[in-house]
């Protein structure tokens, strides 16, 4: 959750709770479970489902009513949060960058609920989250599951890799701009949702973007760094299992000066994450090549010679190339996932130039591709065939290499022309 603005006592009240990109083939990142893996790291395209709650007055007195101006302010602030987050990955390979899709649910209109959320303790969120999700068609017994199903549905609709929901609660008339138990902004780690209010204690609407940016840090696996949150430096979090090294709480629970200073995203909502937070979000590129570690895993090519005839100069290769996922060391109970896809298949003959060819299904872009290469009429003598695959962030697979000796008499040039024509023929879907 976000640190309280102003006074330390309020901090103590606030206990811790815990697309420009290509669409994922089949609707899901490789290895991902629809409900379990919704925001494992801050890479790829993310549906940010924004739900504003409006009290109907049926169960509680309606003390808050959204105005058009307020909603406009929220949109402006969320745009700033998105710009900040996308900026964190701007230096990465285009197919590795974070791409947040602001998805204003219900046509941007507030969703009706019977309670007045801000007048209740935040731990009664099941009342209004459950009803809002039911209104959007999700009625699983557990209200958290309703959000997970909703997130996945939105991911499929928007063709994003990931998905989470941001609930925005109106507190314009509330005396302290906090829920009845002192809470005001919090998120579930790795999703499925975050909650903010309009003013968030003393932060105010003009700084909503900072509060939203902080809560998104939790969505992508980050821990709080302020002392009252109780997350010491020895805690680890995120897909990479990064240490909470900039925490104000030392290993023995003592208060310490944070290593990289107190003005950081997960400490006081400053728009500058500590280096530790970045690792928790999955934003580490150890070799500095623009491909973050989580995606810097080469695809794996397997295969062999499926047939050959030296007298005809005939050589057939058959194989499979598939992406590989970085291990989810921080959350072993969740899946190893990647957003990488196979982007190119290449072969070369006798050390010549690498030449692209199509997979068996006619188009690259899946997590795995079947390969077939058929040579006919290779000329007399020894030949070396090499094959490899590239993924969407330009990782090269292992290279498979095969030697072949042809008995076809010279000249073989005519035969090579035939080969080229075969290779470029695209199967029809
Ligand atoms: Ca109302
Ligand atoms: Ca209140
Ligand atoms: Ca790298
Ligand atoms: Ca394919």
Tab-separated table of C-alpha atoms and ligand atoms in Angstrom:
chain	number	residue	atom	x	y	z
A	1	UNK	CA	0.000	0.000	0.000
A	2	UNK	CA	0.999	3.604	-0.241
A	3	UNK	CA	2.612	5.357	2.684
A	4	UNK	CA	0.348	7.848	4.399
A	5	UNK	CA	0.935	11.452	3.511
A	6	UNK	CA	2.143	13.617	6.348
A	7	UNK	CA	2.295	12.033	9.720
A	8	UNK	CA	3.987	8.931	11.001
A	9	UNK	CA	1.037	7.946	13.201
A	10	UNK	CA	-1.105	7.578	10.121
A	11	UNK	CA	1.533	5.326	8.640
A	12	UNK	CA	1.161	3.011	11.591
A	13	UNK	CA	-2.588	2.880	11.160
A	14	UNK	CA	-2.091	1.802	7.592
A	15	UNK	CA	-1.235	-1.868	7.970
A	16	UNK	CA	0.267	-3.752	5.037
A	17	UNK	CA	-1.920	-5.784	2.707
A	18	UNK	CA	-0.546	-7.535	1.057
A	19	UNK	CA	0.189	-2.837	-26.851
A	20	UNK	CA	1.936	-2.061	-29.396
A	21	UNK	CA	3.230	-5.494	-28.640
A	22	UNK	CA	2.146	-8.518	-30.606
A	23	UNK	CA	-0.831	-10.406	-29.137
A	24	UNK	CA	0.097	-13.634	-27.387
A	25	UNK	CA	-0.485	-16.737	-29.519
A	26	UNK	CA	-3.524	-18.623	-28.262
A	27	UNK	CA	-4.391	-15.717	-25.981
A	28	UNK	CA	-1.837	-16.471	-23.274
A	29	UNK	CA	1.876	-16.035	-22.730
A	30	UNK	CA	3.889	-19.244	-23.019
A	31	UNK	CA	3.534	-21.330	-19.874
A	32	UNK	CA	0.913	-19.070	-18.284
A	33	UNK	CA	-2.172	-20.208	-16.411
A	34	UNK	CA	-5.216	-18.015	-17.170
A	35	UNK	CA	-5.927	-17.214	-13.511
A	36	UNK	CA	-2.590	-17.729	-11.768
A	37	UNK	CA	-0.290	-15.763	-14.049
A	38	UNK	CA	-1.805	-12.343	-14.650
A	39	UNK	CA	0.987	-9.854	-13.852
A	40	UNK	CA	4.229	-11.732	-13.100
A	41	UNK	CA	6.525	-8.890	-14.296
A	42	UNK	CA	6.416	-5.481	-15.945
A	43	UNK	CA	7.213	-6.596	-19.502
A	44	UNK	CA	4.830	-6.982	-22.436
A	45	UNK	CA	1.327	-5.671	-22.948
A	46	UNK	CA	-0.937	-5.251	-19.945
A	47	UNK	CA	-4.666	-4.559	-19.776
A	48	UNK	CA	-5.177	-2.032	-16.973
A	49	UNK	CA	-8.869	-2.424	-16.245
A	50	UNK	CA	-10.102	0.703	-14.508
A	51	UNK	CA	-13.323	0.355	-12.530
A	52	UNK	CA	-14.899	3.359	-10.791
A	53	UNK	CA	-17.398	2.475	-8.068
A	54	UNK	CA	-20.616	4.436	-7.656
A	55	UNK	CA	-22.801	4.015	-4.559
A	56	UNK	CA	-26.447	3.501	-5.423
A	57	UNK	CA	-27.745	4.285	-1.919
A	58	UNK	CA	-29.519	0.938	-1.649
A	59	UNK	CA	-27.537	-0.497	1.275
A	60	UNK	CA	-25.667	2.522	2.658
A	61	UNK	CA	-26.454	6.201	2.429
A	62	UNK	CA	-24.914	7.515	-0.795
A	63	UNK	CA	-22.458	10.165	0.345
A	64	UNK	CA	-20.311	10.193	-2.794
A	65	UNK	CA	-21.311	10.785	-6.389
A	66	UNK	CA	-18.823	10.956	-9.252
A	67	UNK	CA	-18.752	14.085	-11.361
A	68	UNK	CA	-17.532	14.360	-14.926
A	69	UNK	CA	-14.693	16.624	-13.787
A	70	UNK	CA	-13.523	14.110	-11.220
A	71	UNK	CA	-13.484	11.322	-13.765
A	72	UNK	CA	-11.555	13.532	-16.159
A	73	UNK	CA	-8.991	14.219	-13.429
A	74	UNK	CA	-8.590	10.508	-12.786
A	75	UNK	CA	-7.982	9.828	-16.467
A	76	UNK	CA	-5.298	12.506	-16.613
A	77	UNK	CA	-3.603	11.113	-13.531
A	78	UNK	CA	-3.725	7.528	-14.796
A	79	UNK	CA	-2.179	8.659	-18.084
A	80	UNK	CA	0.740	10.047	-16.064
A	81	UNK	CA	1.117	6.758	-14.185
A	82	UNK	CA	1.173	4.854	-17.464
A	83	UNK	CA	3.737	7.191	-19.012
A	84	UNK	CA	5.965	6.736	-15.994
A	85	UNK	CA	5.768	2.945	-16.073
A	86	UNK	CA	6.238	2.631	-19.815
A	87	UNK	CA	9.239	4.929	-19.531
A	88	UNK	CA	10.983	2.401	-17.303
A	89	UNK	CA	11.317	-0.012	-20.223
A	90	UNK	CA	11.782	2.497	-23.061
A	91	UNK	CA	15.398	1.413	-23.537
A	92	UNK	CA	14.513	-2.224	-24.015
A	93	UNK	CA	14.035	-4.160	-27.233
A	94	UNK	CA	10.629	-3.136	-28.700
A	95	UNK	CA	9.208	-6.601	-28.102
A	96	UNK	CA	10.261	-6.552	-24.458
A	97	UNK	CA	8.804	-3.191	-23.453
A	98	UNK	CA	5.895	-2.639	-21.128
A	99	UNK	CA	2.758	-1.520	-22.947
A	100	UNK	CA	-0.108	-0.547	-20.649
A	101	UNK	CA	-3.576	-0.393	-22.172
A	102	UNK	CA	-5.927	1.836	-20.166
A	103	UNK	CA	-9.219	-0.039	-20.267
A	104	UNK	CA	-12.026	2.076	-18.819
A	105	UNK	CA	-14.554	-0.580	-17.932
A	106	UNK	CA	-18.292	-0.092	-18.464
A	107	UNK	CA	-17.631	2.473	-21.164
A	108	UNK	CA	-15.848	4.634	-18.598
A	109	UNK	CA	-19.018	4.937	-16.546
A	110	UNK	CA	-18.921	4.169	-12.818
A	111	UNK	CA	-20.193	0.725	-11.845
A	112	UNK	CA	-23.104	0.746	-9.379
A	113	UNK	CA	-22.757	-0.932	-5.988
A	114	UNK	CA	-25.175	-0.884	-3.062
A	115	UNK	CA	-22.707	0.099	-0.331
A	116	UNK	CA	-20.730	3.334	-0.046
A	117	UNK	CA	-17.218	1.847	-0.233
A	118	UNK	CA	-15.379	4.703	1.524
A	119	UNK	CA	-17.710	4.592	4.518
A	120	UNK	CA	-16.781	0.960	5.186
A	121	UNK	CA	-13.529	-0.632	6.360
A	122	UNK	CA	-11.423	-1.731	3.409
A	123	UNK	CA	-11.662	-5.340	4.562
A	124	UNK	CA	-15.305	-5.235	3.523
A	125	UNK	CA	-14.171	-4.745	-0.067
A	126	UNK	CA	-15.741	-8.105	-0.880
A	127	UNK	CA	-19.128	-6.326	-0.737
A	128	UNK	CA	-18.428	-3.836	-3.504
A	129	UNK	CA	-15.786	-5.702	-5.503
A	130	UNK	CA	-18.005	-8.777	-5.538
A	131	UNK	CA	-21.048	-6.822	-6.660
A	132	UNK	CA	-19.153	-4.846	-9.280
A	133	UNK	CA	-17.753	-8.067	-10.756
A	134	UNK	CA	-21.179	-9.716	-10.695
A	135	UNK	CA	-22.520	-6.718	-12.589
A	136	UNK	CA	-19.816	-7.364	-15.171
A	137	UNK	CA	-20.855	-11.007	-15.478
A	138	UNK	CA	-18.565	-12.824	-13.035
A	139	UNK	CA	-20.246	-14.698	-10.186
A	140	UNK	CA	-17.699	-17.196	-8.840
A	141	UNK	CA	-18.113	-17.894	-5.079
A	142	UNK	CA	-14.864	-16.107	-4.153
A	143	UNK	CA	-14.861	-12.399	-5.032
A	144	UNK	CA	-11.118	-12.523	-5.712
A	145	UNK	CA	-11.742	-15.233	-8.284
A	146	UNK	CA	-14.342	-13.010	-9.902
A	147	UNK	CA	-11.614	-10.429	-10.492
A	148	UNK	CA	-9.235	-13.068	-11.830
A	149	UNK	CA	-11.816	-14.334	-14.305
A	150	UNK	CA	-12.643	-10.770	-15.266
A	151	UNK	CA	-8.962	-9.936	-15.775
A	152	UNK	CA	-8.470	-12.941	-17.994
A	153	UNK	CA	-11.560	-12.089	-20.030
A	154	UNK	CA	-10.240	-8.556	-20.553
A	155	UNK	CA	-6.822	-9.905	-21.536
A	156	UNK	CA	-8.439	-12.035	-24.237
A	157	UNK	CA	-10.605	-9.158	-25.449
A	158	UNK	CA	-7.731	-6.683	-25.598
A	159	UNK	CA	-5.197	-9.268	-26.813
A	160	UNK	CA	-2.682	-8.378	-24.145
A	161	UNK	CA	-0.211	-10.609	-22.353
A	162	UNK	CA	-1.295	-9.597	-18.854
A	163	UNK	CA	-4.183	-7.989	-17.035
A	164	UNK	CA	-5.052	-6.391	-13.694
A	165	UNK	CA	-7.835	-4.230	-12.327
A	166	UNK	CA	-7.595	-0.834	-10.651
A	167	UNK	CA	-10.609	0.031	-8.502
A	168	UNK	CA	-11.111	3.737	-7.870
A	169	UNK	CA	-13.218	4.676	-4.853
A	170	UNK	CA	-14.763	8.111	-4.430
A	171	UNK	CA	-13.750	9.886	-1.216
A	172	UNK	CA	-14.428	13.508	-2.178
A	173	UNK	CA	-16.814	14.090	0.738
A	174	UNK	CA	-15.155	11.727	3.202
A	175	UNK	CA	-13.623	13.574	6.170
A	176	UNK	CA	-10.209	11.886	6.160
A	177	UNK	CA	-10.174	10.466	2.608
A	178	UNK	CA	-9.598	7.005	3.971
A	179	UNK	CA	-11.656	3.884	4.487
A	180	UNK	CA	-13.196	3.437	7.950
A	181	UNK	CA	-10.163	1.377	9.045
A	182	UNK	CA	-7.599	3.963	7.972
A	183	UNK	CA	-6.648	2.299	4.682
A	184	UNK	CA	-6.661	4.238	1.423
A	185	UNK	CA	-4.492	2.650	-1.280
A	186	UNK	CA	-3.348	-0.933	-1.495
A	187	UNK	CA	-2.764	-3.748	-3.913
A	188	UNK	CA	-2.427	-7.494	-4.089
A	189	UNK	CA	1.093	-8.508	-5.054
A	190	UNK	CA	1.151	-9.820	-8.656
A	191	UNK	CA	-2.553	-8.928	-8.852
A	192	UNK	CA	-5.361	-9.391	-9.365
A	193	UNK	CA	-6.178	-5.818	-8.333
A	194	UNK	CA	-5.251	-2.536	-6.705
A	195	UNK	CA	-7.498	-0.075	-4.912
A	196	UNK	CA	-7.034	3.676	-4.755
A	197	UNK	CA	-9.329	6.449	-3.628
A	198	UNK	CA	-9.731	9.855	-5.233
A	199	UNK	CA	-7.677	11.773	-2.659
A	200	UNK	CA	-5.821	8.952	-0.881
A	201	UNK	CA	-5.466	10.358	2.611
A	202	UNK	CA	-3.513	13.602	2.164
A	203	UNK	CA	-1.979	12.816	-1.233
A	204	UNK	CA	-4.721	14.600	-3.175
A	205	UNK	CA	-5.948	14.200	-6.723
A	206	UNK	CA	-2.930	16.028	-8.193
A	207	UNK	CA	-0.675	13.281	-6.864
A	208	UNK	CA	-2.965	10.357	-7.670
A	209	UNK	CA	-0.559	9.322	-10.439
A	210	UNK	CA	2.173	8.789	-7.859
A	211	UNK	CA	-0.090	6.660	-5.687
A	212	UNK	CA	-1.286	4.628	-8.677
A	213	UNK	CA	2.315	4.179	-9.860
A	214	UNK	CA	3.265	2.874	-6.406
A	215	UNK	CA	0.358	0.417	-6.268
A	216	UNK	CA	1.279	-0.823	-9.740
A	217	UNK	CA	4.674	-1.595	-8.248
A	218	UNK	CA	2.927	-4.200	-6.070
A	219	UNK	CA	0.980	-5.470	-9.059
A	220	UNK	CA	4.320	-6.248	-10.737
A	221	UNK	CA	5.797	-7.892	-7.635
A	222	UNK	CA	7.382	-5.006	-5.725
A	223	UNK	CA	7.442	-4.670	-1.931
A	224	UNK	CA	6.965	-1.535	0.147
A	225	UNK	CA	10.156	0.090	1.367
A	226	UNK	CA	8.782	2.366	4.099
A	227	UNK	CA	9.337	1.236	7.662
A	228	UNK	CA	5.714	0.893	8.740
A	229	UNK	CA	5.055	-1.649	6.001
A	230	UNK	CA	7.309	-4.154	7.794
A	231	UNK	CA	9.133	-5.509	4.743
A	232	UNK	CA	12.807	-5.785	5.788
A	233	UNK	CA	15.844	-5.692	3.552
A	234	UNK	CA	16.185	-9.482	3.654
A	235	UNK	CA	12.770	-10.078	2.100
A	236	UNK	CA	12.686	-11.105	-1.528
A	237	UNK	CA	9.952	-10.606	-4.089
A	238	UNK	CA	9.008	-10.590	-7.746
A	239	UNK	CA	9.626	-13.051	-10.567
A	240	UNK	CA	13.384	-12.701	-10.073
A	241	UNK	CA	13.173	-12.939	-6.286
A	242	UNK	CA	14.845	-9.565	-5.797
A	243	UNK	CA	15.927	-8.402	-2.342
A	244	UNK	CA	14.087	-5.509	-0.691
A	245	UNK	CA	17.428	-3.787	-0.300
A	246	UNK	CA	16.208	-0.208	-0.043
A	247	UNK	CA	13.826	-0.900	2.824
A	248	UNK	CA	13.789	1.323	5.895
A	249	UNK	CA	13.576	-1.870	7.946
A	250	UNK	CA	16.781	-3.786	8.593
A	251	UNK	CA	17.091	-7.549	8.934
A	252	UNK	CA	16.322	-7.485	12.661
A	253	UNK	CA	13.289	-5.255	12.227
A	254	UNK	CA	15.231	-2.172	13.245
A	255	UNK	CA	14.760	1.171	11.535
A	256	UNK	CA	17.644	1.989	9.175
A	257	UNK	CA	18.511	4.630	6.603
A	258	UNK	CA	17.552	3.174	3.227
A	259	UNK	CA	20.610	2.482	1.072
A	260	UNK	CA	19.454	4.462	-1.936
A	261	UNK	CA	17.608	7.117	0.012
A	262	UNK	CA	14.054	7.719	1.174
A	263	UNK	CA	12.641	9.277	-1.986
A	264	UNK	CA	11.750	6.231	-4.027
A	265	UNK	CA	8.639	4.815	-5.678
A	266	UNK	CA	7.995	2.082	-3.126
A	267	UNK	CA	8.970	4.291	-0.199
A	268	UNK	CA	7.317	7.700	-0.547
A	269	UNK	CA	5.720	7.458	-4.026
A	270	UNK	CA	8.531	9.371	-5.733
A	271	UNK	CA	8.558	8.518	-9.434
A	272	UNK	CA	11.947	6.852	-9.174
A	273	UNK	CA	12.171	3.184	-8.225
A	274	UNK	CA	15.158	1.952	-6.261
A	275	UNK	CA	17.402	-0.453	-8.116
A	276	UNK	CA	16.016	-3.164	-5.824
A	277	UNK	CA	12.427	-2.387	-6.803
A	278	UNK	CA	13.360	-2.604	-10.486
A	279	UNK	CA	14.626	-6.139	-9.985
A	280	UNK	CA	11.415	-7.032	-8.127
A	281	UNK	CA	9.428	-5.723	-11.110
A	282	UNK	CA	11.472	-7.999	-13.400
A	283	UNK	CA	13.396	-5.092	-14.936
A	284	UNK	CA	16.954	-6.381	-14.805
A	285	UNK	CA	19.203	-6.633	-17.854
A	286	UNK	CA	22.422	-8.041	-16.464
A	287	UNK	CA	24.353	-8.028	-19.742
A	288	UNK	CA	23.012	-4.643	-20.864
A	289	UNK	CA	21.955	-5.791	-24.330
A	290	UNK	CA	18.445	-4.297	-24.121
A	291	UNK	CA	16.790	-7.646	-23.521
A	292	UNK	CA	15.791	-8.049	-19.849
A	293	UNK	CA	17.024	-11.245	-18.171
A	294	UNK	CA	13.511	-12.726	-18.040
A	295	UNK	CA	13.308	-12.636	-21.838
A	296	UNK	CA	17.019	-13.133	-22.530
A	297	UNK	CA	16.655	-16.896	-22.863
A	298	UNK	CA	17.462	-18.384	-26.282
A	299	UNK	CA	14.974	-20.650	-28.034
A	300	UNK	CA	15.805	-24.335	-28.329
A	301	UNK	CA	16.133	-26.074	-31.688
A	302	UNK	CA	15.915	-29.841	-31.990
A	303	UNK	CA	15.719	-32.040	-35.054
A	304	UNK	CA	17.573	-34.286	-37.417
A	305	UNK	CA	17.874	-35.631	-40.915
A	306	UNK	CA	14.545	-37.160	-41.837
A	307	UNK	CA	15.745	-38.639	-45.114
A	308	UNK	CA	18.628	-38.495	-47.584
A	309	UNK	CA	19.735	-40.045	-50.869
A	310	UNK	CA	23.280	-39.324	-52.026
A	311	UNK	CA	22.518	-40.504	-55.558
A	312	UNK	CA	19.758	-37.903	-55.924
A	313	UNK	CA	21.455	-35.196	-53.863
A	314	UNK	CA	18.408	-35.343	-51.621
A	315	UNK	CA	18.475	-34.143	-47.993
A	316	UNK	CA	15.440	-33.632	-45.749
A	317	UNK	CA	15.623	-31.983	-42.343
A	318	UNK	CA	12.804	-32.065	-39.837
A	319	UNK	CA	12.797	-30.252	-36.510
A	320	UNK	CA	11.163	-28.108	-33.890
A	321	UNK	CA	12.170	-24.776	-32.405
A	322	UNK	CA	10.512	-23.500	-29.250
A	323	UNK	CA	10.877	-20.588	-26.858
A	324	UNK	CA	12.237	-21.143	-23.362
A	325	UNK	CA	11.126	-19.437	-20.144
A	326	UNK	CA	13.329	-17.974	-17.434
A	327	UNK	CA	12.651	-19.782	-14.138
A	328	UNK	CA	10.168	-18.046	-11.836
A	329	UNK	CA	12.570	-18.165	-8.907
A	330	UNK	CA	10.610	-15.649	-6.836
A	331	UNK	CA	7.294	-17.496	-7.023
A	332	UNK	CA	8.043	-21.200	-7.391
A	333	UNK	CA	4.349	-22.074	-6.976
A	334	UNK	CA	3.574	-20.046	-10.090
A	335	UNK	CA	4.631	-20.815	-13.625
A	336	UNK	CA	7.743	-20.173	-15.675
A	337	UNK	CA	6.428	-17.906	-18.425
A	338	UNK	CA	7.656	-15.880	-21.378
A	339	UNK	CA	6.193	-13.492	-23.922
A	340	UNK	CA	8.843	-14.392	-26.503
A	341	UNK	CA	7.711	-16.009	-29.730
A	342	UNK	CA	9.607	-17.573	-32.636
A	343	UNK	CA	10.296	-14.783	-35.105
A	344	UNK	CA	12.530	-16.297	-37.798
A	345	UNK	CA	13.940	-19.572	-39.115
A	346	UNK	CA	17.262	-19.494	-40.910
A	347	UNK	CA	19.458	-21.964	-42.773
A	348	UNK	CA	22.712	-21.788	-44.642
A	349	UNK	CA	24.460	-24.191	-46.910
A	350	UNK	CA	28.224	-24.572	-47.081
A	351	UNK	CA	28.872	-21.428	-45.049
A	352	UNK	CA	26.888	-19.194	-47.406
A	353	UNK	CA	24.538	-16.419	-46.290
A	354	UNK	CA	21.804	-17.200	-43.761
A	355	UNK	CA	18.484	-17.491	-45.562
A	356	UNK	CA	15.023	-17.253	-44.014
A	357	UNK	CA	12.477	-19.981	-44.553
A	358	UNK	CA	8.907	-20.549	-43.446
A	359	UNK	CA	7.775	-23.059	-40.827
A	360	UNK	CA	5.492	-25.964	-41.682
A	361	UNK	CA	2.350	-23.966	-40.771
A	362	UNK	CA	3.403	-21.148	-43.084
A	363	UNK	CA	4.046	-18.333	-40.606
A	364	UNK	CA	6.335	-17.650	-37.673
A	365	UNK	CA	4.985	-15.992	-34.527
A	366	UNK	CA	4.043	-18.989	-32.387
A	367	UNK	CA	5.822	-20.257	-29.274
A	368	UNK	CA	7.017	-23.257	-31.231
A	369	UNK	CA	7.357	-23.911	-34.916
A	370	UNK	CA	7.790	-27.130	-36.870
A	371	UNK	CA	10.595	-26.994	-39.418
A	372	UNK	CA	11.069	-28.888	-42.642
A	373	UNK	CA	13.791	-28.296	-45.172
A	374	UNK	CA	13.903	-30.371	-48.340
A	375	UNK	CA	16.906	-30.230	-50.640
A	376	UNK	CA	16.950	-32.039	-53.933
A	377	UNK	CA	19.738	-32.288	-56.463
A	378	UNK	CA	22.566	-31.067	-54.257
A	379	UNK	CA	25.690	-31.221	-56.398
A	380	UNK	CA	28.630	-33.604	-56.098
A	381	UNK	CA	30.750	-33.523	-52.972
A	382	UNK	CA	30.399	-32.692	-49.320
A	383	UNK	CA	27.858	-30.173	-48.013
A	384	UNK	CA	27.227	-28.664	-44.604
A	385	UNK	CA	23.704	-27.605	-43.682
A	386	UNK	CA	23.232	-25.312	-40.667
A	387	UNK	CA	19.886	-24.311	-39.157
A	388	UNK	CA	18.806	-21.987	-36.357
A	389	UNK	CA	15.827	-20.034	-35.067
A	390	UNK	CA	15.458	-16.487	-33.728
A	391	UNK	CA	12.918	-15.301	-31.208
A	392	UNK	CA	11.009	-12.017	-30.987
A	393	UNK	CA	13.797	-10.284	-29.049
A	394	UNK	CA	16.476	-11.582	-31.452
A	395	UNK	CA	17.818	-14.340	-29.259
A	396	UNK	CA	19.426	-16.999	-31.483
A	397	UNK	CA	18.842	-20.663	-30.780
A	398	UNK	CA	21.545	-23.282	-30.846
A	399	UNK	CA	22.703	-24.082	-34.384
A	400	UNK	CA	22.171	-27.581	-35.715
A	401	UNK	CA	24.727	-28.682	-38.276
A	402	UNK	CA	24.653	-31.655	-40.652
A	403	UNK	CA	27.151	-32.973	-43.161
A	404	UNK	CA	26.007	-34.627	-46.364
A	405	UNK	CA	27.903	-36.084	-49.284
A	406	UNK	CA	26.234	-36.050	-52.683
A	407	UNK	CA	27.053	-38.444	-55.489
A	408	UNK	CA	25.217	-36.397	-58.091
A	409	UNK	CA	27.623	-35.705	-60.980
A	410	UNK	CA	28.702	-32.135	-61.743
A	411	UNK	CA	27.245	-29.686	-62.463
A	412	UNK	CA	24.712	-29.274	-59.695
A	413	UNK	CA	23.773	-25.661	-60.292
A	414	UNK	CA	20.425	-26.530	-61.896
A	415	UNK	CA	19.536	-28.608	-58.853
A	416	UNK	CA	20.109	-25.691	-56.479
A	417	UNK	CA	17.631	-23.569	-58.425
A	418	UNK	CA	14.990	-26.236	-57.837
A	419	UNK	CA	15.797	-26.234	-54.113
A	420	UNK	CA	15.261	-22.523	-53.813
A	421	UNK	CA	11.844	-22.699	-55.437
A	422	UNK	CA	10.774	-25.449	-53.023
A	423	UNK	CA	11.923	-23.506	-49.992
A	424	UNK	CA	9.925	-20.405	-50.800
A	425	UNK	CA	6.693	-22.221	-51.501
A	426	UNK	CA	4.274	-21.320	-48.718
A	427	UNK	CA	1.812	-23.981	-47.682
A	428	UNK	CA	-1.767	-22.785	-47.857
A	429	UNK	CA	-3.718	-22.629	-44.625
B	1	LIG	CA1	-23.374	7.603	-4.942
B	2	LIG	CA1	-13.029	7.944	6.125
B	3	LIG	CA1	20.054	-8.955	-21.517
B	4	LIG	CA1	3.513	-20.734	-36.885
